[in-house]
XYZ file of N, CA, C and O in Angstrom:
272
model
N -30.379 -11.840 -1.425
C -30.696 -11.883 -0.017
C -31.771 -10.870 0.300
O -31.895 -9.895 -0.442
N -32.595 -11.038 1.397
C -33.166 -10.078 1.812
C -33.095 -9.214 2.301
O -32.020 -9.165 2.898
N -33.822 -8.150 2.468
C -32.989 -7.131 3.174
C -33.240 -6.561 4.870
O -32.957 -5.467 5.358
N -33.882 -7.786 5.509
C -33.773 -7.964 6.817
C -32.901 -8.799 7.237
O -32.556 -8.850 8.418
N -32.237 -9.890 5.912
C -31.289 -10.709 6.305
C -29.879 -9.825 6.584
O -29.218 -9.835 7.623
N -29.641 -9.139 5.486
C -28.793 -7.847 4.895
C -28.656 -7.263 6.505
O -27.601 -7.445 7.113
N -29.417 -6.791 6.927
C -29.759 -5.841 8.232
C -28.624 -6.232 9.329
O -27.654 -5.629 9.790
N -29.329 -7.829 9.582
C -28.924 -8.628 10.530
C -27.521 -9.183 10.745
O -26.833 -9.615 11.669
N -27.431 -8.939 9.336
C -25.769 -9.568 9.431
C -25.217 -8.142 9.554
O -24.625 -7.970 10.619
N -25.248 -7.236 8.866
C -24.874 -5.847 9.145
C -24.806 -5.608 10.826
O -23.961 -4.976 11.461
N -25.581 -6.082 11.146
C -25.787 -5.646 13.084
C -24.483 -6.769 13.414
O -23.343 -6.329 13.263
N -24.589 -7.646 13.687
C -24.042 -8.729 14.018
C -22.591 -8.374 13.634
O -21.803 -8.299 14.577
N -22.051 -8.108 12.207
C -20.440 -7.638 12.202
C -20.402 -6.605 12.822
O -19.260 -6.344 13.201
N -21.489 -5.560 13.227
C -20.809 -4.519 13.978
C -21.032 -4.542 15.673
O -20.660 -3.587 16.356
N -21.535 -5.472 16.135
C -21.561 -5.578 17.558
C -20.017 -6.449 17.604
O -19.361 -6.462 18.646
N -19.655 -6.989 16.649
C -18.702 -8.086 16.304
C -17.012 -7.089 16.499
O -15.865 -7.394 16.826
N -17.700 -5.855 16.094
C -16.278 -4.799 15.709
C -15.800 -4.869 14.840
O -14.691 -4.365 14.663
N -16.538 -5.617 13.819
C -16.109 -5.640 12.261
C -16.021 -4.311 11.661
O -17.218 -4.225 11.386
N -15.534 -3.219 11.250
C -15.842 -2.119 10.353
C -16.324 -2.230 9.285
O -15.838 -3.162 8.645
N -17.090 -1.678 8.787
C -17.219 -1.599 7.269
C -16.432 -1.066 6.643
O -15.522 -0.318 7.001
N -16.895 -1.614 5.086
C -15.528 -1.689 4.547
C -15.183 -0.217 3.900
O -14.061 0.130 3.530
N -16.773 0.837 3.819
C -16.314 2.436 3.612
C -15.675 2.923 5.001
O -15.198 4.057 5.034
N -15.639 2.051 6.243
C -14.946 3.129 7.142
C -13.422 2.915 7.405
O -12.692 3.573 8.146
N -13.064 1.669 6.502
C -11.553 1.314 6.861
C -10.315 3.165 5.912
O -10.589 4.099 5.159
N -9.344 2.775 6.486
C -8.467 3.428 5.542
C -7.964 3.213 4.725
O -7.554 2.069 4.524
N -7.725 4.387 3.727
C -6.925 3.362 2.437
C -5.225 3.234 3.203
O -4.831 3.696 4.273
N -4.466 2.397 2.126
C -3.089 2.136 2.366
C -2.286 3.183 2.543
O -2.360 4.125 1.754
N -1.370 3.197 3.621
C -0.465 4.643 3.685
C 0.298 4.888 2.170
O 0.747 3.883 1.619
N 0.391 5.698 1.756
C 1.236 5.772 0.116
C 2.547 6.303 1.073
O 2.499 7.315 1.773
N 3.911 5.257 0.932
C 5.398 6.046 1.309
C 5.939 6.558 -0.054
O 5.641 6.094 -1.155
N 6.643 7.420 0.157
C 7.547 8.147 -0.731
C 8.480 8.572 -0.443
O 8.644 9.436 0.418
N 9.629 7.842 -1.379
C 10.979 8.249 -1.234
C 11.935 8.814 -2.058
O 12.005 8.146 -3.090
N 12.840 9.918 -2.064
C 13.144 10.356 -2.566
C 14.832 10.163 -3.299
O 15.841 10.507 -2.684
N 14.856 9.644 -4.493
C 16.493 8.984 -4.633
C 16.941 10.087 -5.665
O 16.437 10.408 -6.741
N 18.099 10.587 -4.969
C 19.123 11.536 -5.729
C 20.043 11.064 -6.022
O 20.631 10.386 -5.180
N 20.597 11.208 -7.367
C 21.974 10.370 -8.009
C 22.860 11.761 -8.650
O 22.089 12.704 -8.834
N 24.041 12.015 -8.952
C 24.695 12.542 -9.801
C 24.596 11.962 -11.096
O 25.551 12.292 -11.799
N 23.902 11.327 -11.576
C 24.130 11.486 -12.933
C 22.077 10.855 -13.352
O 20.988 11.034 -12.807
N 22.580 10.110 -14.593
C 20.480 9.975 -15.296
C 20.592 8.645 -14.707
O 21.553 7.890 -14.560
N 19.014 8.534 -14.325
C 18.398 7.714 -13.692
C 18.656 5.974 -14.718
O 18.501 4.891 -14.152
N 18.941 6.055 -15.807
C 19.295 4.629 -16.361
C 20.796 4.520 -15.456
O 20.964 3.492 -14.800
N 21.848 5.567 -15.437
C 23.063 5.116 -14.938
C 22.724 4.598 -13.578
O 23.311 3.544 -13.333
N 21.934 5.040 -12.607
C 21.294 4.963 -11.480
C 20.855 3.929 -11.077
O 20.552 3.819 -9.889
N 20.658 2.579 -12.235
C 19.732 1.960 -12.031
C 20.505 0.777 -11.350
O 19.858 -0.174 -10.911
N 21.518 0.801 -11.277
C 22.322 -0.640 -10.629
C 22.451 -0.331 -8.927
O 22.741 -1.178 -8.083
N 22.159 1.089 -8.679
C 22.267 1.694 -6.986
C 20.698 1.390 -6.705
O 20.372 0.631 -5.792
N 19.675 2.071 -7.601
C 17.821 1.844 -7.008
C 17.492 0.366 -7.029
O 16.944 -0.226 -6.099
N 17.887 -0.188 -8.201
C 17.157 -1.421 -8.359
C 17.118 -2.392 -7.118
O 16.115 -2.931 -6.650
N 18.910 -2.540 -6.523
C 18.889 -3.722 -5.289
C 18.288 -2.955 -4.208
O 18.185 -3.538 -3.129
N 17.783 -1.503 -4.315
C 17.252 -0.490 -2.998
C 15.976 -1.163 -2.907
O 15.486 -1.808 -1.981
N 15.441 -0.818 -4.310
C 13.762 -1.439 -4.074
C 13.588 -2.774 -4.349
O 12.440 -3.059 -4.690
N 14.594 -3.931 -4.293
C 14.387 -5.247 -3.956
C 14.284 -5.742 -2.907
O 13.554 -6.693 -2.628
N 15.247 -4.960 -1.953
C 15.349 -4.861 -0.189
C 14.220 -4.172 0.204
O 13.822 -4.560 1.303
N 13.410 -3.096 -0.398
C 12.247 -2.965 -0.089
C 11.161 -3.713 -0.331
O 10.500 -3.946 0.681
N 10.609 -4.330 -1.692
C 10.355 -5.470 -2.073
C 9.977 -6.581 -1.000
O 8.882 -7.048 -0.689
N 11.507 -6.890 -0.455
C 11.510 -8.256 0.919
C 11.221 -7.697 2.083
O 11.333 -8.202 3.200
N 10.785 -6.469 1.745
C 10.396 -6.007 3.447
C 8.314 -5.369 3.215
O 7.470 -4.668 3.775
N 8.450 -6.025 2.320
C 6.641 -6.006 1.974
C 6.348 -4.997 1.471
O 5.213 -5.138 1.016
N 6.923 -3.496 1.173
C 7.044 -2.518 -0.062
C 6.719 -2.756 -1.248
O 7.649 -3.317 -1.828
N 5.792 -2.589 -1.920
C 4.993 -2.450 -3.006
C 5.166 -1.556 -3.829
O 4.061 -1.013 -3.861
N 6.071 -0.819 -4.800
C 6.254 -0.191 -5.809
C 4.877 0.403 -6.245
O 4.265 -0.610 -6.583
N 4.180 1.283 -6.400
C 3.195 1.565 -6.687
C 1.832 1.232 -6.174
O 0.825 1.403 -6.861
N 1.805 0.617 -4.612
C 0.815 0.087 -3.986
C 0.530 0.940 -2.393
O -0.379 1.440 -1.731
N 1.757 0.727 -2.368
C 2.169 1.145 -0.693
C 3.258 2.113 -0.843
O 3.376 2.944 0.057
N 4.344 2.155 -2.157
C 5.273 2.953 -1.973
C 5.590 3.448 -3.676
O 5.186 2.788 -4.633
N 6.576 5.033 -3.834
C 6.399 5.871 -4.457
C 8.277 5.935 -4.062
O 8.876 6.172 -3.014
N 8.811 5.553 -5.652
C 10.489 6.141 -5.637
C 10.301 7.030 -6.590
O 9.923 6.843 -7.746
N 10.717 8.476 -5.789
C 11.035 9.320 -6.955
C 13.002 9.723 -7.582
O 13.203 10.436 -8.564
């Protein structure tokens, strides 16, 4: 493309209220914190259905969200 075409469309998404895409934010990172009495394999039958219910609520394991 050219770069008066480039320009024009640049003007046009921003009279538009389009942002560009360096001024958006990145994704909030959540983090949560899971304490068990005993090691995290015994643990794993209490976290696993935790972060499936997070999972169905659009929670992203390493995208959007952080189980420590």
């Amino acid at each position: 493309m050219k770069p008066l075409a480039l320009a024009f469309i640049a003007l046009v998404l921003g009279l538009a209220g389009v942002p560009p895409v360096a001024a958006q934010q990145p994704a909030k990172l959540h983090r949560i914190g899971f304490l068990g009495n005993s090691t995290a394999v015994l643990e794993r039958n209490l976290a696993g259905p935790f972060a499936e219910g997070l999972r169905a609520l659009g929670y992203v394991e390493g995208s959007n969200l952080h189980i420590e």
